[in-house]
Amino acid sequence: MKTKLLSDTPEEIGLAAALIRDGRLAAFPTETVYGLGADARREDAVRAIFAAKGRPADNPLIVHISDMEMLPAIASEVPETALRLAKAFWPGPLTMVLPKRDCIPAVTSGGLDTVGIRMPAHPAALQLIAKSGCPIAAPSANRSGSPSPTTAAHVMEDMDGRIDAVIDGGLCEGGVESTVICFDDADTIHILRPGLISEEDLAPYASRVYVDDAVFRQIAADAKVASPGMKYKHYAPKARMIPVDAPDFDCFAAYVRDHAEQNTFCLLFDSDPEIEGIPSMRYGDSGREQAHFLFLRFRELDAAGAGKVYVRMPKKSGADLSVHNRLMRAAGFEVITL
Ligand code: AMP
Ligand code: MG
């Protein structure tokens, strides 16, 4: 199959929409990362997503909508809290898991009777969904296990020849995938995957908001979890990522100097000085900057031939938790604590 690289003009988005209507696969930019889209209601099209990614069949897909009228067509119950969250955060990087209607087949929902739904805040994504006239199932457009793509070139690196088209919308602003939540009851928000919409952002909308345990530790492959995606190794570059929890930069630098081998790199904050003799890349100081750059740097570290990469630890609070979680998962939850 030849993968078409499309621009984000209305005409070319129209070509991608025609492919989706035809049951084919088209990758597209969102404000988080690039998604690999297909008609969420078509089993054959959704199966092709799993095949192109090499994704485990029990890892459900998020379904993307472009207006609120599409929500009751795919969710059988929409609690009041969900409506208030949609009003506050959509279009935006928030996915809500709700009971699904029959038009969403089991292959899309990983066999669950719920479906994750979000309205993305990217004009090309919204146009693609509207022009396709269907809810679009879209996981990140990478091969399963590798870092999520934040440019069309990264999508091509993983998917060239496996999918029908990619819409090039430049570099994604957000950089990490959406916050995924479900409702334990009408007034309890359960964060299944952290994203740029944080626990603090959600706090005004329910009497209790909490983060799932699987965000902080490795879950056994056979464990029963609220969000199947959390148990798979994920987001990892080929280089070995080693987060170092150090009280300050000098401790970090001393540790790295003692343990550096050939091809050892560092991933530093922008405000850190250089460590002489050890090549480094930088991924920002704030959580938002780090989210924007993390997956980009993962791919650049691989391109540079990095072996071991010592990483300055992101914070664990607010939107920064999304970066912390992706890094911990890339590292298999192994951290050096000094
Ligand atoms: P990705 O498609 O790579 O962004 O991953 C989607 C994430 O959303 C995974 O971690 C899934 O486990 C989670 N997810 C999607 N749908 C559901 C659902 N119905 N219930 C729980 N988690 C879900
Ligand atoms: Mg993914």
Tab-separated table of C-alpha atoms and ligand atoms in Angstrom:
chain	number	residue	atom	x	y	z
A	1	MET	CA	0.000	0.000	0.000
A	2	LYS	CA	1.232	3.488	-0.827
A	3	THR	CA	0.664	5.960	2.049
A	4	LYS	CA	-0.476	9.384	0.770
A	5	LEU	CA	0.966	12.417	2.543
A	6	LEU	CA	-1.817	15.022	2.523
A	7	SER	CA	-1.726	18.698	3.518
A	8	ASP	CA	-4.270	20.166	5.937
A	9	THR	CA	-6.185	22.162	3.312
A	10	PRO	CA	-9.987	21.609	3.209
A	11	GLU	CA	-9.623	19.791	-0.157
A	12	GLU	CA	-7.039	17.303	1.119
A	13	ILE	CA	-8.872	16.793	4.422
A	14	GLY	CA	-11.852	15.979	2.158
A	15	LEU	CA	-9.745	13.255	0.487
A	16	ALA	CA	-8.919	11.746	3.895
A	17	ALA	CA	-12.622	11.917	4.872
A	18	ALA	CA	-13.531	10.006	1.695
A	19	LEU	CA	-11.025	7.302	2.695
A	20	ILE	CA	-12.556	7.052	6.197
A	21	ARG	CA	-16.066	6.781	4.687
A	22	ASP	CA	-14.713	3.977	2.530
A	23	GLY	CA	-13.550	2.002	5.590
A	24	ARG	CA	-9.862	2.911	5.146
A	25	LEU	CA	-7.252	4.339	7.564
A	26	ALA	CA	-6.087	7.948	7.720
A	27	ALA	CA	-3.772	9.475	10.335
A	28	PHE	CA	-4.443	13.051	11.415
A	29	PRO	CA	-3.092	15.708	13.772
A	30	THR	CA	-4.782	16.480	17.080
A	31	GLU	CA	-3.757	18.908	19.818
A	32	THR	CA	-2.251	15.965	21.771
A	33	VAL	CA	-0.505	13.577	19.320
A	34	TYR	CA	-1.284	12.207	15.820
A	35	GLY	CA	-4.194	9.758	15.731
A	36	LEU	CA	-4.766	6.807	13.383
A	37	GLY	CA	-8.397	7.098	12.364
A	38	ALA	CA	-11.110	4.820	10.998
A	39	ASP	CA	-14.927	4.722	11.147
A	40	ALA	CA	-15.534	3.647	14.781
A	41	ARG	CA	-18.721	1.771	13.788
A	42	ARG	CA	-17.078	-0.489	11.179
A	43	GLU	CA	-15.520	-3.688	12.489
A	44	ASP	CA	-13.372	-4.266	9.399
A	45	ALA	CA	-11.954	-0.737	9.489
A	46	VAL	CA	-11.234	-0.886	13.226
A	47	ARG	CA	-9.573	-4.304	12.869
A	48	ALA	CA	-7.271	-2.729	10.299
A	49	ILE	CA	-6.178	-0.143	12.917
A	50	PHE	CA	-5.182	-2.929	15.332
A	51	ALA	CA	-3.304	-4.728	12.538
A	52	ALA	CA	-1.450	-1.602	11.336
A	53	LYS	CA	-0.349	-0.757	14.898
A	54	GLY	CA	0.283	-4.307	16.140
A	55	ARG	CA	-1.960	-3.340	19.081
A	56	PRO	CA	-3.265	-5.955	21.571
A	57	ALA	CA	-6.976	-6.604	20.877
A	58	ASP	CA	-8.043	-5.890	24.492
A	59	ASN	CA	-6.685	-2.307	24.421
A	60	PRO	CA	-9.741	-0.161	23.585
A	61	LEU	CA	-9.724	2.768	21.157
A	62	ILE	CA	-10.849	6.306	21.889
A	63	VAL	CA	-13.721	7.512	19.694
A	64	HIS	CA	-13.513	11.104	18.449
A	65	ILE	CA	-16.492	13.371	17.789
A	66	SER	CA	-16.782	16.858	16.307
A	67	ASP	CA	-20.021	18.106	17.884
A	68	MET	CA	-22.181	17.421	20.936
A	69	GLU	CA	-24.970	15.861	18.879
A	70	MET	CA	-22.703	12.891	18.183
A	71	LEU	CA	-22.339	12.114	21.914
A	72	PRO	CA	-25.773	10.570	22.661
A	73	ALA	CA	-25.497	8.567	19.412
A	74	ILE	CA	-22.558	6.561	20.815
A	75	ALA	CA	-22.981	6.826	24.636
A	76	SER	CA	-26.123	5.279	26.131
A	77	GLU	CA	-25.898	7.302	29.363
A	78	VAL	CA	-24.314	10.708	29.797
A	79	PRO	CA	-24.237	11.813	33.447
A	80	GLU	CA	-24.715	15.474	34.350
A	81	THR	CA	-21.052	15.705	35.453
A	82	ALA	CA	-19.927	14.509	32.011
A	83	LEU	CA	-21.998	17.220	30.341
A	84	ARG	CA	-20.489	19.880	32.588
A	85	LEU	CA	-16.974	18.581	31.855
A	86	ALA	CA	-17.696	18.570	28.115
A	87	LYS	CA	-18.820	22.180	28.365
A	88	ALA	CA	-15.673	23.158	30.256
A	89	PHE	CA	-12.995	21.110	28.444
A	90	TRP	CA	-14.230	20.173	24.937
A	91	PRO	CA	-12.911	20.547	22.375
A	92	GLY	CA	-9.796	19.521	24.310
A	93	PRO	CA	-7.576	16.742	25.682
A	94	LEU	CA	-10.141	15.014	27.929
A	95	THR	CA	-11.472	11.498	27.201
A	96	MET	CA	-14.550	10.322	29.117
A	97	VAL	CA	-15.365	6.617	29.427
A	98	LEU	CA	-19.152	6.128	29.219
A	99	PRO	CA	-21.542	3.184	28.613
A	100	LYS	CA	-21.557	2.486	24.863
A	101	ARG	CA	-24.372	2.031	22.392
A	102	ASP	CA	-24.529	-1.005	20.081
A	103	CYS	CA	-23.362	1.006	17.053
A	104	ILE	CA	-19.859	0.888	18.626
A	105	PRO	CA	-18.717	-2.714	18.080
A	106	ALA	CA	-16.796	-4.752	20.675
A	107	VAL	CA	-13.624	-4.597	18.584
A	108	THR	CA	-13.549	-0.787	19.055
A	109	SER	CA	-14.132	-0.987	22.816
A	110	GLY	CA	-11.687	-3.864	23.417
A	111	GLY	CA	-14.642	-6.057	24.402
A	112	LEU	CA	-15.825	-3.634	27.134
A	113	ASP	CA	-19.389	-2.312	27.379
A	114	THR	CA	-18.021	1.219	27.710
A	115	VAL	CA	-16.360	3.557	25.217
A	116	GLY	CA	-13.826	6.371	25.655
A	117	ILE	CA	-15.013	9.543	23.881
A	118	ARG	CA	-13.382	12.881	23.207
A	119	MET	CA	-13.754	15.980	21.037
A	120	PRO	CA	-10.258	17.020	19.874
A	121	ALA	CA	-9.269	20.704	19.700
A	122	HIS	CA	-7.506	20.711	16.343
A	123	PRO	CA	-9.180	22.265	13.306
A	124	ALA	CA	-7.969	19.513	10.936
A	125	ALA	CA	-9.265	16.781	13.267
A	126	LEU	CA	-12.659	18.474	13.684
A	127	GLN	CA	-13.003	18.991	9.908
A	128	LEU	CA	-12.028	15.394	9.208
A	129	ILE	CA	-14.663	14.033	11.610
A	130	ALA	CA	-17.365	16.405	10.331
A	131	LYS	CA	-16.607	15.639	6.669
A	132	SER	CA	-16.472	11.877	7.297
A	133	GLY	CA	-19.884	12.070	8.961
A	134	CYS	CA	-18.979	9.367	11.469
A	135	PRO	CA	-17.380	8.991	14.897
A	136	ILE	CA	-13.677	8.257	14.314
A	137	ALA	CA	-11.847	5.651	16.401
A	138	ALA	CA	-8.240	6.755	16.716
A	139	PRO	CA	-5.403	5.510	18.879
A	140	SER	CA	-2.023	7.220	18.596
A	141	ALA	CA	-0.582	6.684	15.105
A	142	ASN	CA	2.572	4.796	16.170
A	143	ARG	CA	3.452	1.101	16.086
A	144	SER	CA	2.368	-0.370	19.437
A	145	GLY	CA	5.043	0.160	22.112
A	146	SER	CA	6.925	3.011	20.438
A	147	PRO	CA	6.570	6.709	21.349
A	148	SER	CA	3.425	8.471	20.157
A	149	PRO	CA	4.025	10.599	17.030
A	150	THR	CA	3.915	14.394	17.289
A	151	THR	CA	4.776	15.074	13.616
A	152	ALA	CA	3.578	13.613	10.299
A	153	ALA	CA	7.181	12.468	9.655
A	154	HIS	CA	7.037	10.346	12.838
A	155	VAL	CA	3.774	8.805	11.654
A	156	MET	CA	5.486	7.944	8.350
A	157	GLU	CA	8.485	6.452	10.208
A	158	ASP	CA	6.164	3.913	11.852
A	159	MET	CA	3.286	3.577	9.382
A	160	ASP	CA	4.525	4.180	5.820
A	161	GLY	CA	3.032	1.444	3.647
A	162	ARG	CA	0.627	0.278	6.405
A	163	ILE	CA	-2.079	2.971	6.167
A	164	ASP	CA	-3.811	4.905	3.382
A	165	ALA	CA	-2.968	8.506	4.259
A	166	VAL	CA	-1.539	10.999	6.751
A	167	ILE	CA	-2.704	14.609	7.062
A	168	ASP	CA	0.308	16.797	7.870
A	169	GLY	CA	-0.675	19.448	10.424
A	170	GLY	CA	2.828	20.213	11.708
A	171	LEU	CA	4.063	19.619	15.251
A	172	CYS	CA	1.391	18.813	17.864
A	173	GLU	CA	1.065	21.430	20.578
A	174	GLY	CA	0.254	19.187	23.578
A	175	GLY	CA	2.673	16.327	23.004
A	176	VAL	CA	1.185	13.725	25.398
A	177	GLU	CA	-2.086	11.838	24.978
A	178	SER	CA	-5.402	12.983	26.507
A	179	THR	CA	-6.424	12.663	30.151
A	180	VAL	CA	-8.690	9.572	30.359
A	181	ILE	CA	-11.368	9.517	33.078
A	182	CYS	CA	-14.342	7.388	34.095
A	183	PHE	CA	-17.059	7.979	36.671
A	184	ASP	CA	-17.115	5.535	39.624
A	185	ASP	CA	-20.420	7.142	40.597
A	186	ALA	CA	-22.236	10.373	39.714
A	187	ASP	CA	-19.878	12.460	41.837
A	188	THR	CA	-16.515	10.637	41.624
A	189	ILE	CA	-14.016	11.195	38.794
A	190	HIS	CA	-11.431	8.432	38.409
A	191	ILE	CA	-8.349	9.395	36.345
A	192	LEU	CA	-7.222	6.357	34.354
A	193	ARG	CA	-4.462	8.113	32.403
A	194	PRO	CA	-3.003	11.525	33.314
A	195	GLY	CA	-2.820	14.206	30.631
A	196	LEU	CA	-2.575	17.973	30.430
A	197	ILE	CA	-5.997	18.349	32.078
A	198	SER	CA	-4.945	17.655	35.659
A	199	GLU	CA	-6.578	16.369	38.843
A	200	GLU	CA	-6.632	20.001	40.055
A	201	ASP	CA	-8.415	21.141	36.846
A	202	LEU	CA	-11.115	18.494	37.382
A	203	ALA	CA	-11.541	19.053	41.145
A	204	PRO	CA	-14.296	21.715	40.886
A	205	TYR	CA	-16.551	19.300	38.956
A	206	ALA	CA	-16.981	16.441	41.469
A	207	SER	CA	-16.779	15.870	45.197
A	208	ARG	CA	-13.939	13.372	44.671
A	209	VAL	CA	-11.236	13.142	41.973
A	210	TYR	CA	-8.490	10.516	42.245
A	211	VAL	CA	-5.729	8.990	40.124
A	212	ASP	CA	-5.642	5.241	39.405
A	213	ASP	CA	-2.836	3.231	41.057
A	214	ALA	CA	-1.691	1.931	37.654
A	215	VAL	CA	-0.391	5.441	36.895
A	216	PHE	CA	2.265	5.035	39.597
A	217	ARG	CA	3.355	1.406	39.370
A	218	GLN	CA	3.816	-1.491	36.980
A	219	ILE	CA	0.691	-3.604	36.560
A	220	ALA	CA	1.039	-7.338	35.831
A	221	ALA	CA	0.109	-8.295	32.249
A	222	ASP	CA	-2.686	-10.594	33.546
A	223	ALA	CA	-4.077	-8.077	36.084
A	224	LYS	CA	-7.638	-6.800	35.835
A	225	VAL	CA	-7.385	-3.023	35.437
A	226	ALA	CA	-9.863	-0.219	34.844
A	227	SER	CA	-7.962	0.911	31.744
A	228	PRO	CA	-6.397	-1.949	29.741
A	229	GLY	CA	-3.870	0.368	28.053
A	230	MET	CA	-2.125	1.006	31.371
A	231	LYS	CA	-0.684	-2.485	31.672
A	232	TYR	CA	1.275	-2.482	28.427
A	233	LYS	CA	4.867	-1.254	28.125
A	234	HIS	CA	4.511	1.893	26.203
A	235	TYR	CA	6.010	5.066	24.878
A	236	ALA	CA	9.540	3.666	24.911
A	237	PRO	CA	12.352	4.632	22.578
A	238	LYS	CA	14.974	1.996	21.720
A	239	ALA	CA	17.420	3.756	24.070
A	240	ARG	CA	17.212	2.723	27.741
A	241	MET	CA	15.541	5.536	29.685
A	242	ILE	CA	16.762	5.889	33.275
A	243	PRO	CA	14.943	8.513	35.367
A	244	VAL	CA	17.148	9.807	38.189
A	245	ASP	CA	15.400	11.240	41.245
A	246	ALA	CA	18.132	13.509	42.622
A	247	PRO	CA	17.824	16.249	45.267
A	248	ASP	CA	19.589	18.707	42.928
A	249	PHE	CA	21.430	19.030	39.621
A	250	ASP	CA	24.911	18.543	41.169
A	251	CYS	CA	23.928	15.148	42.631
A	252	PHE	CA	22.424	14.165	39.271
A	253	ALA	CA	25.578	15.237	37.393
A	254	ALA	CA	27.901	13.404	39.823
A	255	TYR	CA	25.898	10.190	39.423
A	256	VAL	CA	25.890	10.464	35.642
A	257	ARG	CA	29.667	11.115	35.483
A	258	ASP	CA	30.282	7.989	37.600
A	259	HIS	CA	28.033	5.762	35.492
A	260	ALA	CA	28.468	7.068	31.940
A	261	GLU	CA	29.481	4.594	29.238
A	262	GLN	CA	29.857	5.002	25.495
A	263	ASN	CA	26.619	6.363	23.973
A	264	THR	CA	25.302	7.593	27.326
A	265	PHE	CA	23.150	10.713	26.948
A	266	CYS	CA	21.302	12.987	29.368
A	267	LEU	CA	17.844	14.462	29.049
A	268	LEU	CA	18.009	17.716	31.013
A	269	PHE	CA	15.811	20.645	32.011
A	270	ASP	CA	16.401	23.840	29.995
A	271	SER	CA	17.741	25.589	33.097
A	272	ASP	CA	20.389	22.889	33.793
A	273	PRO	CA	24.051	23.531	32.901
A	274	GLU	CA	25.967	21.131	30.606
A	275	ILE	CA	27.694	18.058	32.040
A	276	GLU	CA	31.135	18.116	30.465
A	277	GLY	CA	31.861	15.195	28.163
A	278	ILE	CA	28.301	13.838	28.155
A	279	PRO	CA	26.013	14.684	25.224
A	280	SER	CA	22.627	16.004	26.269
A	281	MET	CA	19.232	17.048	24.981
A	282	ARG	CA	16.742	19.282	26.778
A	283	TYR	CA	13.029	18.987	27.297
A	284	GLY	CA	11.936	22.205	28.972
A	285	ASP	CA	11.374	23.358	32.532
A	286	SER	CA	7.582	23.404	32.990
A	287	GLY	CA	5.303	20.367	32.707
A	288	ARG	CA	3.706	21.815	29.574
A	289	GLU	CA	7.070	22.290	27.858
A	290	GLN	CA	8.202	18.806	28.892
A	291	ALA	CA	4.963	17.279	27.571
A	292	HIS	CA	5.420	19.104	24.275
A	293	PHE	CA	9.011	17.847	23.818
A	294	LEU	CA	9.133	14.402	25.498
A	295	PHE	CA	8.192	12.091	22.604
A	296	LEU	CA	10.073	14.280	20.118
A	297	ARG	CA	13.250	13.893	22.197
A	298	PHE	CA	12.694	10.128	22.520
A	299	ARG	CA	12.795	9.823	18.738
A	300	GLU	CA	15.771	12.210	18.448
A	301	LEU	CA	17.697	10.207	21.069
A	302	ASP	CA	17.191	7.067	18.990
A	303	ALA	CA	18.272	8.892	15.833
A	304	ALA	CA	21.424	10.052	17.673
A	305	GLY	CA	22.228	6.436	18.623
A	306	ALA	CA	21.759	6.876	22.387
A	307	GLY	CA	22.298	3.739	24.518
A	308	LYS	CA	21.533	4.751	28.104
A	309	VAL	CA	19.766	8.043	28.783
A	310	TYR	CA	19.769	9.539	32.286
A	311	VAL	CA	16.717	11.759	32.669
A	312	ARG	CA	16.036	14.584	35.098
A	313	MET	CA	12.800	13.657	36.945
A	314	PRO	CA	9.668	15.617	36.076
A	315	LYS	CA	7.351	16.685	38.904
A	316	LYS	CA	4.521	14.402	39.964
A	317	SER	CA	1.847	17.078	40.426
A	318	GLY	CA	-0.571	18.920	38.123
A	319	ALA	CA	-0.122	18.520	34.377
A	320	ASP	CA	3.483	17.394	35.055
A	321	LEU	CA	2.117	14.001	36.192
A	322	SER	CA	1.378	13.223	32.525
A	323	VAL	CA	5.092	13.557	31.707
A	324	HIS	CA	6.133	11.652	34.843
A	325	ASN	CA	3.799	8.782	33.899
A	326	ARG	CA	5.038	8.508	30.261
A	327	LEU	CA	8.654	8.560	31.409
A	328	MET	CA	8.076	5.961	34.153
A	329	ARG	CA	6.363	3.674	31.675
A	330	ALA	CA	9.144	4.117	29.109
A	331	ALA	CA	11.544	3.117	31.916
A	332	GLY	CA	9.436	0.150	33.047
A	333	PHE	CA	8.927	2.051	36.371
A	334	GLU	CA	12.626	1.664	37.326
A	335	VAL	CA	14.081	4.818	38.877
A	336	ILE	CA	17.481	5.659	40.392
A	337	THR	CA	16.808	7.441	43.682
A	338	LEU	CA	19.769	9.396	45.104
B	1	AMP	P1	-4.380	5.364	22.917
B	1	AMP	O1	-5.397	4.952	21.929
B	1	AMP	O2	-3.030	4.794	22.639
B	1	AMP	O3	-4.402	6.837	23.204
B	1	AMP	O4	-4.849	4.668	24.267
B	1	AMP	C1	-6.186	4.812	24.715
B	1	AMP	C2	-6.225	4.725	26.210
B	1	AMP	O5	-7.566	4.933	26.656
B	1	AMP	C3	-5.779	3.373	26.723
B	1	AMP	O6	-5.000	3.540	27.894
B	1	AMP	C4	-7.097	2.690	27.004
B	1	AMP	O7	-6.964	1.699	27.984
B	1	AMP	C5	-7.987	3.852	27.461
B	1	AMP	N1	-9.404	3.560	27.179
B	1	AMP	C6	-10.045	3.696	25.998
B	1	AMP	N2	-11.325	3.254	26.096
B	1	AMP	C7	-11.494	2.831	27.362
B	1	AMP	C8	-12.567	2.233	28.077
B	1	AMP	N3	-13.731	1.972	27.487
B	1	AMP	N4	-12.368	1.911	29.373
B	1	AMP	C9	-11.176	2.165	29.962
B	1	AMP	N5	-10.117	2.701	29.338
B	1	AMP	C10	-10.259	3.033	28.059
B	2	MG	MG	-1.038	5.063	22.098
